[in-house]
């Protein structure tokens, strides 16, 4: 029905203009909620990037016997490097280990003074594609037949900071749960608020709705313009949220990325991901508007 | 056209608004519904529009039991009934044109038809220069005339009018009555609730008189009655 | 009591609603304001209530220039004017009692006084059994009578009424008119805008006739005029 | 005016009951906003406690010469312990230092194997009342005349993890600014939403307001019931928020305090502080209701 589509849109737009206060109420409600959600999404994204970065530093150290034969060492490396879970295997010679030790302990000269010769072993450092496979991989290394010929004591000399790793995963999970929970709560809050706003808007026009019914308008004829209006308001709210978040982003990104206080977690910011986030916000706005008015209408437009 | 069978309506007050009303109105009739304030005239009309349901009894319009009507069919009933409401019931955010046009939009008339018919009907009630005024910008009588125009713009087979001349001066009232008469002659059934003694007396149509919710008189070619 | 000096009101339409009106109404007078629909009667009354301001000219009530009135003084002006509105203007969430009581609450009357006076005044207009009904539960005529009761419950020195009998049957109208007459005899100035020819003709009071926003007749002991 | 107080409250309550949808809209808006604000306040409180705990572990270490005379050492301790900024001074003997070293390095047996005798110095550990005074205190210690007789090299042997400390303060500041910002944003959001809701409520009753004016009601006579109503709604919203937060708190406190995933930051939870928080929420609700309706009224109740 071509005429009706025209009628509905015209009607929705007219109502929007006529009931300026009501409409702007709904729009600001959507916009504010989406701004908060967007900000939290952004922070969660940054936090996730940060955690990924930390996780990517998880490594397995295999300390080698001083007297392990060179051929066996090479064989071990060739085996491990071919596993699908493994990203990279580095060999650290005794000399390099000592250099690193000296750097690490440069503040404790009394320890270094007492160092005789080079007591440090050579080692492999194994990085994984997915840090969560670290325990499985360690087990697999220990099961290798070759391992006993290269490592003195396979229970002590294969290390991956087990305590540190499990604690990190626990934090990661806690933080994701908390962030997800807050975002869900806020989506719920905004949905309730928008339903409320639209319900109020409909409530304010309940007399008009009654009149329409008396003149013979069918329920859908009355409902559709309200739905359209909700969608318009949601979309407008989403657009405003995007605009404001964009401005905030432009204003603060320099101080976040280049500034002092977060410099220790320099995170690569993906422009594409940011764009996707904005698109998600706009769509959420539209969805919220549609769902909100649908809920509001259900209550008030019984015959 | 209209058949009421032992209809009562009780709002829950001291006494019912209508008690055991049985009335038949044939197609093409012109009927005045008279009675003192609070006697149940508006209630009678609201029952026919299925705005409210009777507490007892059955109501048939064009042979259809409107009590048993499925809720999604109600709009279609109402599209066949033009109604002038006592309190006008105009949409405040539509102009006079928009309010009348709405009755046509609802039944899916084309924009061309709307653009043609609405100004014509508003001219008939003498509002050709108020097309773009909102109800808040119209005088009481002007609002009433918009309401009248809306009621018969889509030529419904049944026209109900609650106090259509309450806010009109005698000259305009006469014009409106002439209009109703003309509409009636084209076959439309008309039911008018009114206090306008002059009008009723001069028209000599069928008069149904209510009092305290009872039909006390049903007279062909009747007068307003109720001598003071 | 009321003095209009070259008052015009233009809403911005094709022609002004009132043009160069000069009228004096003395204390204690009883005046009918008649004229066809849209001639500016309601506008005249809204000007006196300072609901709207005149485009030109000055309006004095009890010697006070109400155009120059400071905004916080307006409520005090209105408390001295009882007004029956054409569209009743009842508060939908107050009962008939509550609506009338409100006019007394506003001026700070004691609850004892309110409990005593309100039912009395509602009895005068014949609504003693509708005290607890909300406007939505009252018939058109009943709402109009609540509006009348509210207008004079606090015995204002000036009573304005816009179409006070438009929704009333002739018998009730007569009762209301008798009431107005009685109020008038106690010294209250009364101005009634109306279309009710019978009423105007039978009372033989001063009649001011408007047409297209001009005073076309101002006649002591006049009649409705306008022969059809 | 006694009558008026009665009238106003009666009026506000009647309106509240009559306009159930509008009122509940405002109440849920207040409640939801306060729940989110309360949750964030709670998290911020916990975070603050956590940071306080971390900060309280900041200490200054003064490594003593092996040949420092006992009298001088005692004199130094006596001097420092009397400073108002200092909370506690502990003496760590050479033997205790070695014990601790052995525990710290138990995973690096190759380091311990090479340890001959006891190369570790004895030391003082100084805790401060306010960790932020650490740099000033270190400077003050260095300025002491006695210091050169006890410490071999006062620039290397007085340590307080300067890097670590300044980074911690930066994080602390960042986190407080972020939390404060979010709470402020949310307060603003809730104020806007509530103003909106009440404005809608007033908008829905603009005809009634117009009628009141025509009957001669003064502006304050019309305004006060709306204000009362806003306060009632705000208080009710606050009460609901408190109730729900209390339920959430009871349900989760066990898993937070006793559970696994936050066990590493065991924080003392002050019941009193929690009660104060709830009270603050209730008052905020009332305040938000009052301010919200005041703002809404300003716009709509011009004569
Ligand atoms: N919704 C309602 N709830 C309760 N009582 C009602 C309701 N509507 C009408 N009434 C009562 O029913 C009676 C009849 O009302 P109705 O409106 O039908 O009268 P009416 O004949 O139209 O009067 P009028 O000429 O004054 O308009 C009145 O006493 C009125 O108070
Ligand atoms: N707010 C407004 N804006 C624009 N025009 C208006 C407004 N109010 C009234 N008018 C116009 O002013 C003219 C006079 O209106 P008014 O209400 O005074 O008439 P009236 O004499 O009371 O008529 P009735 O008897 O029909 O009530 C009318 O043509 C009306 O359309
Ligand atoms: Mg009626
Ligand atoms: Mg008028």
PDB file of C-alpha atoms in Angstrom, chain D residues 30-264:
ATOM      1  CA  UNK D  30      15.243   7.550  39.321  1.00  0.00           C
ATOM      2  CA  UNK D  31      15.626   4.033  40.697  1.00  0.00           C
ATOM      3  CA  UNK D  32      17.536   2.687  37.719  1.00  0.00           C
ATOM      4  CA  UNK D  33      19.915   5.628  37.589  1.00  0.00           C
ATOM      5  CA  UNK D  34      20.553   5.428  41.316  1.00  0.00           C
ATOM      6  CA  UNK D  35      21.180   1.678  41.099  1.00  0.00           C
ATOM      7  CA  UNK D  36      23.845   2.220  38.483  1.00  0.00           C
ATOM      8  CA  UNK D  37      25.321   5.138  40.417  1.00  0.00           C
ATOM      9  CA  UNK D  38      25.233   3.088  43.611  1.00  0.00           C
ATOM     10  CA  UNK D  39      26.922   0.133  41.949  1.00  0.00           C
ATOM     11  CA  UNK D  40      29.659   2.364  40.572  1.00  0.00           C
ATOM     12  CA  UNK D  41      30.077   4.095  43.933  1.00  0.00           C
ATOM     13  CA  UNK D  42      30.456   0.674  45.518  1.00  0.00           C
ATOM     14  CA  UNK D  43      33.013  -0.469  42.971  1.00  0.00           C
ATOM     15  CA  UNK D  44      34.870   2.830  43.324  1.00  0.00           C
ATOM     16  CA  UNK D  45      34.872   2.385  47.099  1.00  0.00           C
ATOM     17  CA  UNK D  46      36.275  -1.115  46.758  1.00  0.00           C
ATOM     18  CA  UNK D  47      38.866   0.086  44.264  1.00  0.00           C
ATOM     19  CA  UNK D  48      39.859   2.884  46.583  1.00  0.00           C
ATOM     20  CA  UNK D  49      40.256   0.470  49.468  1.00  0.00           C
ATOM     21  CA  UNK D  50      42.390  -1.716  47.233  1.00  0.00           C
ATOM     22  CA  UNK D  51      44.595   1.188  46.231  1.00  0.00           C
ATOM     23  CA  UNK D  52      44.911   2.282  49.833  1.00  0.00           C
ATOM     24  CA  UNK D  53      46.042  -1.199  50.694  1.00  0.00           C
ATOM     25  CA  UNK D  54      48.621  -1.207  47.920  1.00  0.00           C
ATOM     26  CA  UNK D  55      49.794   2.270  48.854  1.00  0.00           C
ATOM     27  CA  UNK D  56      50.112   1.277  52.487  1.00  0.00           C
ATOM     28  CA  UNK D  57      52.742  -1.239  51.391  1.00  0.00           C
ATOM     29  CA  UNK D  58      55.001   1.489  50.067  1.00  0.00           C
ATOM     30  CA  UNK D  59      58.165   1.538  52.150  1.00  0.00           C
ATOM     31  CA  UNK D  60      61.581   3.147  52.227  1.00  0.00           C
ATOM     32  CA  UNK D  61      64.559   0.834  52.588  1.00  0.00           C
ATOM     33  CA  UNK D  62      67.780   2.177  54.104  1.00  0.00           C
ATOM     34  CA  UNK D  63      70.652  -0.281  53.546  1.00  0.00           C
ATOM     35  CA  UNK D  64      73.246   0.076  56.255  1.00  0.00           C
ATOM     36  CA  UNK D  65      77.030  -0.216  56.024  1.00  0.00           C
ATOM     37  CA  UNK D  66      78.296  -3.514  57.487  1.00  0.00           C
ATOM     38  CA  UNK D  67      80.659  -1.546  59.630  1.00  0.00           C
ATOM     39  CA  UNK D  68      78.264   1.139  60.853  1.00  0.00           C
ATOM     40  CA  UNK D  69      78.569   1.671  64.631  1.00  0.00           C
ATOM     41  CA  UNK D  70      75.595   0.355  66.577  1.00  0.00           C
ATOM     42  CA  UNK D  71      75.070   3.637  68.417  1.00  0.00           C
ATOM     43  CA  UNK D  72      74.703   5.596  65.200  1.00  0.00           C
ATOM     44  CA  UNK D  73      72.227   3.093  63.827  1.00  0.00           C
ATOM     45  CA  UNK D  74      70.112   3.416  66.933  1.00  0.00           C
ATOM     46  CA  UNK D  75      70.359   7.244  66.784  1.00  0.00           C
ATOM     47  CA  UNK D  76      69.160   7.193  63.157  1.00  0.00           C
ATOM     48  CA  UNK D  77      66.194   5.014  64.038  1.00  0.00           C
ATOM     49  CA  UNK D  78      65.281   7.218  66.994  1.00  0.00           C
ATOM     50  CA  UNK D  79      65.385  10.313  64.837  1.00  0.00           C
ATOM     51  CA  UNK D  80      63.279   8.977  61.998  1.00  0.00           C
ATOM     52  CA  UNK D  81      60.674   7.273  64.145  1.00  0.00           C
ATOM     53  CA  UNK D  82      59.768  10.607  65.714  1.00  0.00           C
ATOM     54  CA  UNK D  83      58.862  12.356  62.456  1.00  0.00           C
ATOM     55  CA  UNK D  84      55.158  13.030  62.137  1.00  0.00           C
ATOM     56  CA  UNK D  85      55.023  11.624  58.588  1.00  0.00           C
ATOM     57  CA  UNK D  86      56.445   8.265  59.674  1.00  0.00           C
ATOM     58  CA  UNK D  87      54.241   5.429  60.864  1.00  0.00           C
ATOM     59  CA  UNK D  88      56.735   2.678  61.683  1.00  0.00           C
ATOM     60  CA  UNK D  89      60.423   1.882  61.370  1.00  0.00           C
ATOM     61  CA  UNK D  90      61.606  -1.769  61.340  1.00  0.00           C
ATOM     62  CA  UNK D  91      65.175  -2.975  61.616  1.00  0.00           C
ATOM     63  CA  UNK D  92      66.110  -5.957  59.387  1.00  0.00           C
ATOM     64  CA  UNK D  93      69.304  -7.707  60.427  1.00  0.00           C
ATOM     65  CA  UNK D  94      71.737  -9.260  57.949  1.00  0.00           C
ATOM     66  CA  UNK D  95      70.482 -12.716  58.924  1.00  0.00           C
ATOM     67  CA  UNK D  96      66.831 -11.865  58.293  1.00  0.00           C
ATOM     68  CA  UNK D  97      67.738 -10.273  54.987  1.00  0.00           C
ATOM     69  CA  UNK D  98      69.452 -13.485  53.903  1.00  0.00           C
ATOM     70  CA  UNK D  99      66.471 -15.578  54.972  1.00  0.00           C
ATOM     71  CA  UNK D 100      64.153 -13.424  52.944  1.00  0.00           C
ATOM     72  CA  UNK D 101      66.505 -13.504  49.977  1.00  0.00           C
ATOM     73  CA  UNK D 102      66.571 -17.278  50.081  1.00  0.00           C
ATOM     74  CA  UNK D 103      62.806 -17.412  50.087  1.00  0.00           C
ATOM     75  CA  UNK D 104      62.536 -14.937  47.201  1.00  0.00           C
ATOM     76  CA  UNK D 105      65.005 -16.860  45.092  1.00  0.00           C
ATOM     77  CA  UNK D 106      63.972 -20.380  45.897  1.00  0.00           C
ATOM     78  CA  UNK D 107      63.031 -20.843  42.221  1.00  0.00           C
ATOM     79  CA  UNK D 108      66.505 -19.883  41.069  1.00  0.00           C
ATOM     80  CA  UNK D 109      68.711 -22.449  42.820  1.00  0.00           C
ATOM     81  CA  UNK D 110      71.610 -21.576  40.521  1.00  0.00           C
ATOM     82  CA  UNK D 111      71.734 -18.110  42.098  1.00  0.00           C
ATOM     83  CA  UNK D 112      71.677 -19.424  45.634  1.00  0.00           C
ATOM     84  CA  UNK D 113      74.313 -22.046  44.901  1.00  0.00           C
ATOM     85  CA  UNK D 114      76.730 -19.297  44.062  1.00  0.00           C
ATOM     86  CA  UNK D 115      76.053 -17.304  47.200  1.00  0.00           C
ATOM     87  CA  UNK D 116      79.039 -17.262  49.561  1.00  0.00           C
ATOM     88  CA  UNK D 117      78.679 -16.110  53.165  1.00  0.00           C
ATOM     89  CA  UNK D 118      76.108 -13.336  53.636  1.00  0.00           C
ATOM     90  CA  UNK D 119      76.588 -10.543  51.123  1.00  0.00           C
ATOM     91  CA  UNK D 120      73.318  -8.842  52.123  1.00  0.00           C
ATOM     92  CA  UNK D 121      73.371  -5.687  54.237  1.00  0.00           C
ATOM     93  CA  UNK D 122      71.175  -5.005  57.241  1.00  0.00           C
ATOM     94  CA  UNK D 123      68.512  -2.333  56.701  1.00  0.00           C
ATOM     95  CA  UNK D 124      65.746  -0.134  58.048  1.00  0.00           C
ATOM     96  CA  UNK D 125      62.280  -0.362  56.566  1.00  0.00           C
ATOM     97  CA  UNK D 126      60.303   2.852  56.993  1.00  0.00           C
ATOM     98  CA  UNK D 127      56.505   2.962  56.534  1.00  0.00           C
ATOM     99  CA  UNK D 128      54.768   6.287  56.142  1.00  0.00           C
ATOM    100  CA  UNK D 129      51.410   7.526  57.322  1.00  0.00           C
ATOM    101  CA  UNK D 130      50.664   9.023  53.926  1.00  0.00           C
ATOM    102  CA  UNK D 131      52.477   7.189  51.129  1.00  0.00           C
ATOM    103  CA  UNK D 132      52.445  10.324  49.015  1.00  0.00           C
ATOM    104  CA  UNK D 133      55.070  11.913  51.258  1.00  0.00           C
ATOM    105  CA  UNK D 134      57.595   9.233  50.309  1.00  0.00           C
ATOM    106  CA  UNK D 135      59.793  11.409  48.108  1.00  0.00           C
ATOM    107  CA  UNK D 136      59.890  14.249  50.605  1.00  0.00           C
ATOM    108  CA  UNK D 137      60.790  11.848  53.398  1.00  0.00           C
ATOM    109  CA  UNK D 138      63.598  10.267  51.384  1.00  0.00           C
ATOM    110  CA  UNK D 139      65.033  13.723  50.741  1.00  0.00           C
ATOM    111  CA  UNK D 140      64.795  14.506  54.415  1.00  0.00           C
ATOM    112  CA  UNK D 141      66.597  11.287  55.344  1.00  0.00           C
ATOM    113  CA  UNK D 142      69.366  12.089  52.902  1.00  0.00           C
ATOM    114  CA  UNK D 143      69.800  15.505  54.476  1.00  0.00           C
ATOM    115  CA  UNK D 144      70.414  14.022  57.958  1.00  0.00           C
ATOM    116  CA  UNK D 145      73.936  14.690  59.214  1.00  0.00           C
ATOM    117  CA  UNK D 146      74.202  11.262  60.773  1.00  0.00           C
ATOM    118  CA  UNK D 147      73.403   9.457  57.531  1.00  0.00           C
ATOM    119  CA  UNK D 148      76.901   9.332  56.058  1.00  0.00           C
ATOM    120  CA  UNK D 149      78.153   7.485  59.093  1.00  0.00           C
ATOM    121  CA  UNK D 150      75.619   4.677  58.658  1.00  0.00           C
ATOM    122  CA  UNK D 151      75.136   4.342  54.932  1.00  0.00           C
ATOM    123  CA  UNK D 152      77.859   3.643  52.376  1.00  0.00           C
ATOM    124  CA  UNK D 153      76.403   5.571  49.443  1.00  0.00           C
ATOM    125  CA  UNK D 154      73.321   7.593  50.308  1.00  0.00           C
ATOM    126  CA  UNK D 155      72.171   7.922  46.700  1.00  0.00           C
ATOM    127  CA  UNK D 156      72.160   4.175  46.010  1.00  0.00           C
ATOM    128  CA  UNK D 157      71.399   2.672  49.382  1.00  0.00           C
ATOM    129  CA  UNK D 158      68.197   4.548  50.208  1.00  0.00           C
ATOM    130  CA  UNK D 159      65.508   3.011  48.046  1.00  0.00           C
ATOM    131  CA  UNK D 160      61.799   3.334  47.673  1.00  0.00           C
ATOM    132  CA  UNK D 161      61.058   1.909  44.219  1.00  0.00           C
ATOM    133  CA  UNK D 162      60.743   5.393  42.756  1.00  0.00           C
ATOM    134  CA  UNK D 163      59.560   4.153  39.370  1.00  0.00           C
ATOM    135  CA  UNK D 164      56.965   1.907  40.929  1.00  0.00           C
ATOM    136  CA  UNK D 165      55.724   4.620  43.252  1.00  0.00           C
ATOM    137  CA  UNK D 166      55.219   7.298  40.661  1.00  0.00           C
ATOM    138  CA  UNK D 167      53.514   4.824  38.318  1.00  0.00           C
ATOM    139  CA  UNK D 168      51.153   3.769  41.091  1.00  0.00           C
ATOM    140  CA  UNK D 169      50.193   7.358  41.810  1.00  0.00           C
ATOM    141  CA  UNK D 170      49.558   7.923  38.151  1.00  0.00           C
ATOM    142  CA  UNK D 171      47.276   4.875  38.007  1.00  0.00           C
ATOM    143  CA  UNK D 172      45.525   5.937  41.188  1.00  0.00           C
ATOM    144  CA  UNK D 173      44.833   9.323  39.750  1.00  0.00           C
ATOM    145  CA  UNK D 174      43.712   7.937  36.439  1.00  0.00           C
ATOM    146  CA  UNK D 175      41.311   5.513  38.055  1.00  0.00           C
ATOM    147  CA  UNK D 176      39.819   8.096  40.418  1.00  0.00           C
ATOM    148  CA  UNK D 177      39.346  10.566  37.573  1.00  0.00           C
ATOM    149  CA  UNK D 178      37.677   7.899  35.424  1.00  0.00           C
ATOM    150  CA  UNK D 179      35.374   6.701  38.213  1.00  0.00           C
ATOM    151  CA  UNK D 180      34.502  10.249  39.239  1.00  0.00           C
ATOM    152  CA  UNK D 181      33.857  11.128  35.623  1.00  0.00           C
ATOM    153  CA  UNK D 182      31.525   8.192  35.107  1.00  0.00           C
ATOM    154  CA  UNK D 183      29.616   8.945  38.327  1.00  0.00           C
ATOM    155  CA  UNK D 184      29.276  12.615  37.369  1.00  0.00           C
ATOM    156  CA  UNK D 185      28.144  11.652  33.870  1.00  0.00           C
ATOM    157  CA  UNK D 186      25.565   9.295  35.323  1.00  0.00           C
ATOM    158  CA  UNK D 187      24.287  11.877  37.785  1.00  0.00           C
ATOM    159  CA  UNK D 188      23.926  14.244  34.875  1.00  0.00           C
ATOM    160  CA  UNK D 189      22.213  11.565  32.803  1.00  0.00           C
ATOM    161  CA  UNK D 190      19.771  10.733  35.582  1.00  0.00           C
ATOM    162  CA  UNK D 191      19.030  14.384  36.207  1.00  0.00           C
ATOM    163  CA  UNK D 192      18.311  14.922  32.518  1.00  0.00           C
ATOM    164  CA  UNK D 193      16.161  11.804  32.362  1.00  0.00           C
ATOM    165  CA  UNK D 194      14.207  12.718  35.450  1.00  0.00           C
ATOM    166  CA  UNK D 195      13.738  16.287  34.347  1.00  0.00           C
ATOM    167  CA  UNK D 196      12.532  14.845  31.092  1.00  0.00           C
ATOM    168  CA  UNK D 197      10.125  12.467  32.768  1.00  0.00           C
ATOM    169  CA  UNK D 198       8.678  15.149  34.998  1.00  0.00           C
ATOM    170  CA  UNK D 199       8.559  17.550  32.091  1.00  0.00           C
ATOM    171  CA  UNK D 200       6.586  14.964  30.165  1.00  0.00           C
ATOM    172  CA  UNK D 201       4.316  14.495  33.152  1.00  0.00           C
ATOM    173  CA  UNK D 202       3.719  18.225  33.286  1.00  0.00           C
ATOM    174  CA  UNK D 203       3.355  18.359  29.526  1.00  0.00           C
ATOM    175  CA  UNK D 204       0.699  15.662  29.697  1.00  0.00           C
ATOM    176  CA  UNK D 205      -1.133  17.853  32.167  1.00  0.00           C
ATOM    177  CA  UNK D 206      -0.615  21.186  30.463  1.00  0.00           C
ATOM    178  CA  UNK D 207      -4.336  21.546  29.899  1.00  0.00           C
ATOM    179  CA  UNK D 208      -5.027  21.071  33.585  1.00  0.00           C
ATOM    180  CA  UNK D 209      -2.380  23.633  34.413  1.00  0.00           C
ATOM    181  CA  UNK D 210      -3.993  26.046  31.993  1.00  0.00           C
ATOM    182  CA  UNK D 211      -7.359  25.501  33.658  1.00  0.00           C
ATOM    183  CA  UNK D 212      -5.906  26.071  37.120  1.00  0.00           C
ATOM    184  CA  UNK D 213      -4.498  29.367  35.967  1.00  0.00           C
ATOM    185  CA  UNK D 214      -7.807  30.436  34.511  1.00  0.00           C
ATOM    186  CA  UNK D 215      -9.532  29.692  37.796  1.00  0.00           C
ATOM    187  CA  UNK D 216      -7.125  32.044  39.556  1.00  0.00           C
ATOM    188  CA  UNK D 217      -4.532  29.703  41.037  1.00  0.00           C
ATOM    189  CA  UNK D 218      -1.221  31.460  41.635  1.00  0.00           C
ATOM    190  CA  UNK D 219       1.900  30.013  40.123  1.00  0.00           C
ATOM    191  CA  UNK D 220       3.188  28.676  43.429  1.00  0.00           C
ATOM    192  CA  UNK D 221      -0.140  27.081  44.168  1.00  0.00           C
ATOM    193  CA  UNK D 222       0.249  25.107  40.941  1.00  0.00           C
ATOM    194  CA  UNK D 223       3.956  24.486  41.289  1.00  0.00           C
ATOM    195  CA  UNK D 224       4.207  23.194  44.837  1.00  0.00           C
ATOM    196  CA  UNK D 225       2.201  19.995  44.331  1.00  0.00           C
ATOM    197  CA  UNK D 226       4.385  19.155  41.343  1.00  0.00           C
ATOM    198  CA  UNK D 227       7.477  19.758  43.457  1.00  0.00           C
ATOM    199  CA  UNK D 228       6.085  17.567  46.229  1.00  0.00           C
ATOM    200  CA  UNK D 229       5.290  14.955  43.636  1.00  0.00           C
ATOM    201  CA  UNK D 230       8.833  15.087  42.278  1.00  0.00           C
ATOM    202  CA  UNK D 231      10.202  14.679  45.794  1.00  0.00           C
ATOM    203  CA  UNK D 232       7.899  11.721  46.474  1.00  0.00           C
ATOM    204  CA  UNK D 233       8.919  10.111  43.212  1.00  0.00           C
ATOM    205  CA  UNK D 234      12.602  10.749  43.862  1.00  0.00           C
ATOM    206  CA  UNK D 235      12.381   9.355  47.393  1.00  0.00           C
ATOM    207  CA  UNK D 236      10.493   6.296  46.180  1.00  0.00           C
ATOM    208  CA  UNK D 237      13.031   5.779  43.403  1.00  0.00           C
ATOM    209  CA  UNK D 238      15.846   6.090  45.947  1.00  0.00           C
ATOM    210  CA  UNK D 239      14.143   3.619  48.276  1.00  0.00           C
ATOM    211  CA  UNK D 240      13.683   1.093  45.474  1.00  0.00           C
ATOM    212  CA  UNK D 241      17.309   1.532  44.419  1.00  0.00           C
ATOM    213  CA  UNK D 242      18.433   0.908  48.006  1.00  0.00           C
ATOM    214  CA  UNK D 243      16.261  -2.173  48.264  1.00  0.00           C
ATOM    215  CA  UNK D 244      17.581  -3.667  45.042  1.00  0.00           C
ATOM    216  CA  UNK D 245      21.204  -2.776  45.800  1.00  0.00           C
ATOM    217  CA  UNK D 246      20.773  -4.326  49.238  1.00  0.00           C
ATOM    218  CA  UNK D 247      19.476  -7.530  47.678  1.00  0.00           C
ATOM    219  CA  UNK D 248      22.290  -7.612  45.131  1.00  0.00           C
ATOM    220  CA  UNK D 249      24.800  -6.909  47.880  1.00  0.00           C
ATOM    221  CA  UNK D 250      23.516  -9.739  50.076  1.00  0.00           C
ATOM    222  CA  UNK D 251      23.501 -12.089  47.118  1.00  0.00           C
ATOM    223  CA  UNK D 252      26.974 -11.311  45.831  1.00  0.00           C
ATOM    224  CA  UNK D 253      28.944 -10.205  48.852  1.00  0.00           C
ATOM    225  CA  UNK D 254      29.817 -13.790  49.781  1.00  0.00           C
ATOM    226  CA  UNK D 255      31.187 -14.607  46.369  1.00  0.00           C
ATOM    227  CA  UNK D 256      33.005 -11.287  46.209  1.00  0.00           C
ATOM    228  CA  UNK D 257      34.584 -11.439  49.631  1.00  0.00           C
ATOM    229  CA  UNK D 258      34.961 -15.195  50.035  1.00  0.00           C
ATOM    230  CA  UNK D 259      35.005 -16.339  46.454  1.00  0.00           C
ATOM    231  CA  UNK D 260      37.966 -17.072  44.301  1.00  0.00           C
ATOM    232  CA  UNK D 261      38.184 -14.411  41.731  1.00  0.00           C
ATOM    233  CA  UNK D 262      38.743 -11.366  43.884  1.00  0.00           C
ATOM    234  CA  UNK D 263      40.454 -13.168  46.703  1.00  0.00           C
ATOM    235  CA  UNK D 264      43.795 -11.555  45.894  1.00  0.00           C
TER     236      UNK D 264
END
